[in-house]
Amino acid sequence: MTQQLRMTKQRAAVAGALDATDEFRSAQQLHELLRDRGDAVGLATVYRTLQSLAAGGEVDVLRTEDGEALYRRCVRDEHHHHLVCRSCGTAVEIDGPTVESWAARVAAAQGFSDIEHTVELWGTCAACRAAREG
Amino acid sequence: MTQQLRMTKQRAAVAGALDATDEFRSAQQLHELLRDRGDAVGLATVYRTLQSLAAGGEVDVLRTEDGEALYRRCVRDEHHHHLVCRSCGTAVEIDGPTVESWAARVAAAQGFSDIEHTVELWGTCAACRAAREG
DNA sequence: ACGAGTCATGAGAACGATTCTCAGGCTTGG
DNA sequence: CCAAGCCTGAGAATCGTTCTCATGACTCGT
C-alpha cells in the first residue's frame, strides 16, 4: 500500500538532520544545515523528502505566522499539539484538552463535515528570553 | 497614538468588500471582486489596506494549509476562533473552550512567555458538501 | 555480475503570493 | 486655497516552494 520509497543517502541525511534536533526547522534551514554538515543535498530534494515524510505522518508540519512551513520529527505518534518558541523553534509536545470532541461537536452543530483542527501555542522560550533581555 | 489613516475611496472599497461577506477571502480574491464590481483598486493597495486593517484588529487573518492569507471582517471584537469551510471560505465564529487559561498554564509550566495561540477548525460546510456529492 | 526499467536527484526555470519602489495623485490641516 | 505628506498603482523584486528534465542510482530478473 505504502508506495516503496528507496532509501537513498539524501533521504537518510534529511531524516538524520531532523532526528538530530527538537526544534522546528524550515526546509531551507535544513538545506543549509546539511550543506554545512558536509551532506549537501539539493534544495528540491529536501523539499520533496520533507513532503513525503509529512505525507507519511513521519514529521509534523506547521506554518509560521508569515506562512513558512516548519518541520519537526515528533516523538509521539498520536495526535498532539505544540508549544513552539517563535525565535529558535524549540518545541514541546503537549496535549490539547479534549479538543477533538469539542471540535466534532461544534462542527456537527454547524453542519460541517470532514473536520480538522489546528491548535498551536507560540511563545518565547526561557533561553531566548534571557538572551534577548541580556 | 494610532497613526492617522486617511479615508480614501480605495480603503473604503476594500472595507466595503469585506463587510459584504461572511467568508474568508484572499487578497487576490478581494482584488478581483473589486475589479468586477467596478471599484478597481491596485493589488498592492489591497494588500496594504488589509495589512493595516489586520494590524488594527479590524479584520481577522488566518492561513490556509498552503500558507495563503485569508481575511474576514468579524462581528465580534473579543478574541474568538473560527470554523471555516475549506472550499468556500464560509466561517462561523466560535468560542474556544477555556483555551486562554489552558494556554497560559501550559506555557508557564514550560517557561515560555509572550504566549499566543492558534485554534481554528476546518471542514466542509453543508452547502459545499451537497454540491460535491451531487 | 549485467541490463532494463524505474525512481531519485539537482540545477535552474517557473510559480504564486506578497512586498517594495517611486513618480504622480489625493487628503487634510490651517 | 495651499502646502506637506500620506496614498496609489504598475511593475519590478523577493521569497518560499514546486516543476522540468537530463543524468545518476537502485532493484530485480536472469
XYZ file of C-alpha atoms (C1' of nucleotides) in Angstrom:
328
model
C 0.000 0.000 0.000
C 2.592 2.489 1.115
C 4.480 3.097 -2.057
C 8.027 1.872 -1.999
C 10.435 4.631 -1.125
C 14.040 3.945 -1.857
C 16.379 4.678 0.937
C 18.940 6.959 -0.577
C 21.706 8.784 1.219
C 19.874 12.051 0.671
C 16.748 10.830 2.370
C 18.816 9.439 5.175
C 20.589 12.763 5.523
C 17.374 14.739 5.755
C 15.862 12.286 8.200
C 19.072 12.398 10.193
C 19.072 16.159 10.372
C 15.523 16.053 11.650
C 16.326 13.415 14.205
C 19.181 15.498 15.495
C 17.016 18.266 16.828
C 13.935 19.018 18.875
C 13.301 22.222 17.028
C 11.016 23.049 14.183
C 13.096 23.836 11.139
C 12.274 25.212 7.717
C 13.218 23.369 4.547
C 15.840 25.979 3.799
C 17.346 25.782 7.246
C 17.658 22.040 6.886
C 19.202 22.504 3.478
C 21.876 24.822 4.849
C 22.391 22.642 7.857
C 23.067 19.636 5.661
C 25.412 21.600 3.469
C 27.420 22.814 6.450
C 27.488 19.331 7.785
C 29.000 18.071 4.568
C 25.977 16.059 3.465
C 24.961 18.510 0.778
C 21.553 17.716 -0.625
C 19.736 19.641 -3.324
C 17.111 22.037 -2.087
C 14.480 20.429 -4.298
C 15.270 17.076 -2.752
C 14.957 18.473 0.727
C 11.527 19.786 -0.127
C 10.489 16.530 -1.750
C 11.711 14.472 1.151
C 10.014 16.620 3.734
C 6.857 16.423 1.718
C 6.839 12.658 1.638
C 7.789 12.387 5.281
C 4.958 14.708 6.176
C 2.521 12.795 3.996
C 3.507 9.629 5.779
C 2.990 11.240 9.131
C 6.663 10.846 9.961
C 7.132 14.517 10.657
C 4.880 17.278 11.917
C 4.422 20.431 9.906
C 3.200 23.801 10.951
C 3.112 27.257 9.496
C 4.815 30.365 10.746
C 2.764 33.474 11.119
C 4.020 34.517 7.726
C 3.278 31.261 6.014
C 6.601 29.478 6.054
C 6.452 25.722 6.654
C 8.384 24.286 9.586
C 9.112 20.618 10.128
C 9.927 18.518 13.142
C 10.201 14.837 13.872
C 7.990 14.237 16.851
C 8.339 11.598 19.465
C 4.670 10.777 19.744
C 2.739 9.030 17.080
C -0.646 10.019 18.397
C -2.156 13.340 17.548
C -0.816 16.165 19.663
C -0.101 19.878 19.642
C 2.920 22.075 20.237
C 4.235 24.928 22.252
C 6.797 26.488 19.950
C 9.396 29.173 20.503
C 8.977 31.903 17.939
C 12.656 32.705 17.775
C 14.510 29.403 17.984
C 11.886 26.878 17.013
C 12.268 24.774 20.140
C 9.082 22.880 20.711
C 7.356 20.938 23.414
C 4.702 18.381 22.588
C 1.524 18.992 24.514
C -1.943 17.572 24.873
C -4.896 19.576 23.731
C -7.631 19.449 26.348
C -10.397 17.474 24.728
C -10.061 19.449 21.553
C -11.180 16.532 19.461
C -14.609 16.094 20.940
C -15.172 19.811 21.158
C -14.247 20.213 17.503
C -16.556 17.415 16.436
C -19.423 18.785 18.457
C -19.126 22.361 17.236
C -18.691 21.256 13.653
C -21.706 18.991 13.720
C -23.822 21.731 15.224
C -22.986 23.920 12.236
C -23.444 21.225 9.642
C -19.791 20.949 8.759
C -18.047 17.677 7.984
C -14.501 16.403 7.387
C -13.299 18.346 10.373
C -9.669 19.030 11.102
C -8.287 21.371 13.658
C -5.224 23.456 14.229
C -4.127 24.192 17.758
C -0.669 25.554 18.351
C 0.847 27.729 21.027
C 3.569 30.211 20.216
C 5.804 31.907 22.719
C 9.339 32.807 23.634
C 11.290 30.126 25.436
C 13.238 30.875 28.586
C 16.595 30.738 26.833
C 15.632 33.119 24.059
C 14.013 35.447 26.515
C 17.147 35.558 28.628
C 19.293 36.142 25.555
C 17.096 38.983 24.452
C 16.893 40.744 27.762
C 20.597 40.366 28.326
C -1.302 57.348 19.087
C -2.799 55.318 16.318
C -1.292 56.923 13.283
C -3.772 58.873 11.207
C -5.128 56.867 8.333
C -6.671 58.846 5.542
C -10.012 57.693 4.325
C -9.605 57.201 0.624
C -12.071 55.629 -1.770
C -9.759 52.631 -2.137
C -9.744 51.932 1.550
C -13.467 52.329 1.659
C -13.829 49.923 -1.245
C -11.731 47.241 0.402
C -13.513 47.663 3.686
C -16.809 47.542 1.865
C -15.926 44.327 0.083
C -15.054 42.785 3.399
C -18.241 43.977 5.011
C -20.257 42.450 2.216
C -19.388 38.881 3.058
C -19.163 36.392 5.854
C -16.464 34.433 4.116
C -12.722 34.454 4.453
C -11.211 35.860 1.288
C -7.675 36.148 -0.002
C -6.187 39.461 -1.033
C -6.310 38.413 -4.646
C -9.934 37.347 -4.461
C -10.820 40.718 -2.992
C -8.836 42.427 -5.695
C -10.775 40.629 -8.441
C -14.026 41.134 -6.655
C -13.452 44.868 -6.534
C -12.468 44.978 -10.168
C -15.609 43.125 -11.216
C -17.659 45.396 -9.078
C -16.234 48.404 -10.841
C -14.263 49.724 -7.878
C -10.899 48.669 -9.278
C -8.140 49.026 -6.720
C -4.490 48.215 -7.254
C -3.384 44.870 -5.893
C -0.637 46.487 -3.866
C -3.178 48.757 -2.269
C -5.414 45.844 -1.404
C -2.505 44.173 0.350
C -1.536 47.347 2.146
C -5.057 48.017 3.272
C -5.616 44.508 4.522
C -2.345 44.726 6.355
C -3.291 47.869 8.187
C -6.778 46.640 8.929
C -5.333 43.470 10.360
C -2.796 45.394 12.394
C -5.598 47.456 13.825
C -7.565 44.358 14.706
C -10.309 45.339 12.297
C -10.131 42.101 10.379
C -9.160 38.566 11.272
C -6.467 36.776 9.353
C -5.710 33.122 9.061
C -3.560 30.920 6.908
C -4.613 28.254 4.504
C -2.942 24.888 4.755
C -0.655 26.018 2.000
C 0.209 29.333 3.525
C -2.110 31.742 1.790
C -3.525 34.516 3.955
C -7.298 34.875 4.219
C -9.117 37.871 5.650
C -12.520 38.410 7.136
C -14.280 41.174 8.982
C -15.599 39.604 12.116
C -18.593 40.643 14.093
C -17.073 40.145 17.492
C -14.396 42.316 18.876
C -13.338 39.915 21.578
C -10.938 37.142 20.824
C -12.569 34.153 19.191
C -11.923 31.294 16.825
C -13.416 30.041 13.584
C -14.946 27.067 11.907
C -14.068 27.617 8.273
C -15.159 25.840 5.123
C -12.160 24.694 3.180
C -13.806 25.169 -0.184
C -15.879 28.328 0.029
C -14.388 30.157 2.964
C -17.655 30.499 4.840
C -16.900 30.894 8.501
C -18.648 30.722 11.806
C -17.257 32.475 14.841
C -16.909 30.156 17.783
C -15.729 30.169 21.349
C -12.670 28.245 22.299
C -13.319 26.284 25.483
C -11.073 27.886 28.025
C -8.193 27.908 25.619
C -6.770 31.043 27.123
C -6.217 29.758 30.600
C -5.025 26.400 29.348
C -2.507 28.097 27.064
C -1.215 30.310 29.829
C -0.879 27.403 32.220
C 0.948 25.114 29.810
C 3.232 27.879 28.660
C 4.176 28.906 32.163
C 4.907 25.317 33.097
C 7.431 25.185 30.285
C 8.985 28.546 30.982
C 7.619 30.223 27.866
C 6.376 33.798 27.772
C 4.569 36.108 25.344
C 2.097 33.387 24.563
C -0.231 33.451 21.622
C -2.358 30.660 20.343
C -3.868 29.496 17.115
C -7.062 27.492 17.227
C -9.018 27.046 14.043
C -11.367 24.379 12.788
C -11.509 23.482 9.112
C -14.231 21.496 7.450
C -16.640 21.325 4.559
C -19.875 23.234 5.003
C -23.216 21.628 4.261
C -23.682 23.544 1.018
C -20.295 22.620 -0.380
C -20.731 19.045 0.664
C -24.069 18.829 -1.094
C -22.635 20.417 -4.207
C -19.782 17.976 -4.218
C -21.826 14.854 -3.708
C -24.427 15.983 -6.207
C 27.615 -9.738 -12.377
C 24.687 -7.362 -16.474
C 20.975 -4.762 -18.151
C 16.480 -2.973 -18.336
C 13.119 -0.349 -16.164
C 12.340 2.995 -12.573
C 12.605 6.005 -9.154
C 15.599 9.718 -7.309
C 18.479 13.792 -7.735
C 19.896 18.504 -8.640
C 20.375 22.910 -11.103
C 17.757 26.156 -12.746
C 13.448 27.747 -14.520
C 8.843 28.635 -13.248
C 5.298 29.925 -9.953
C 2.261 32.208 -6.794
C 1.803 35.161 -3.029
C 3.371 39.207 -1.062
C 6.309 43.299 -0.701
C 8.985 47.096 -2.484
C 9.914 51.224 -5.485
C 8.926 55.579 -6.999
C 6.683 59.041 -9.593
C 2.413 61.268 -9.623
C -2.338 61.945 -7.233
C -5.390 62.917 -3.374
C -6.362 64.356 1.701
C -6.170 67.130 5.283
C -4.992 70.847 8.478
C -4.719 75.616 8.624
C -6.910 77.500 -1.363
C -2.019 75.545 -0.305
C 1.434 73.175 1.248
C 3.154 68.870 3.275
C 2.839 64.326 3.205
C 0.333 60.132 3.130
C -1.639 57.222 -0.841
C -1.851 54.850 -5.040
C -0.704 51.792 -8.823
C 2.163 49.465 -12.246
C 5.797 46.847 -12.440
C 9.998 45.103 -10.509
C 11.751 42.439 -6.901
C 11.522 38.814 -3.041
C 10.735 34.530 -1.160
C 9.237 30.137 -0.340
C 8.039 26.250 -2.928
C 7.266 23.381 -6.996
C 8.285 21.844 -11.670
C 11.270 20.286 -15.551
C 14.335 17.340 -17.456
C 18.683 15.325 -18.282
C 21.571 12.375 -15.582
C 22.525 9.154 -11.750
C 21.442 5.360 -8.624
C 18.545 1.151 -7.191
C 16.390 -3.304 -7.861
C 15.204 -7.298 -9.773
C 15.377 -10.984 -13.031
C 18.469 -13.803 -15.239
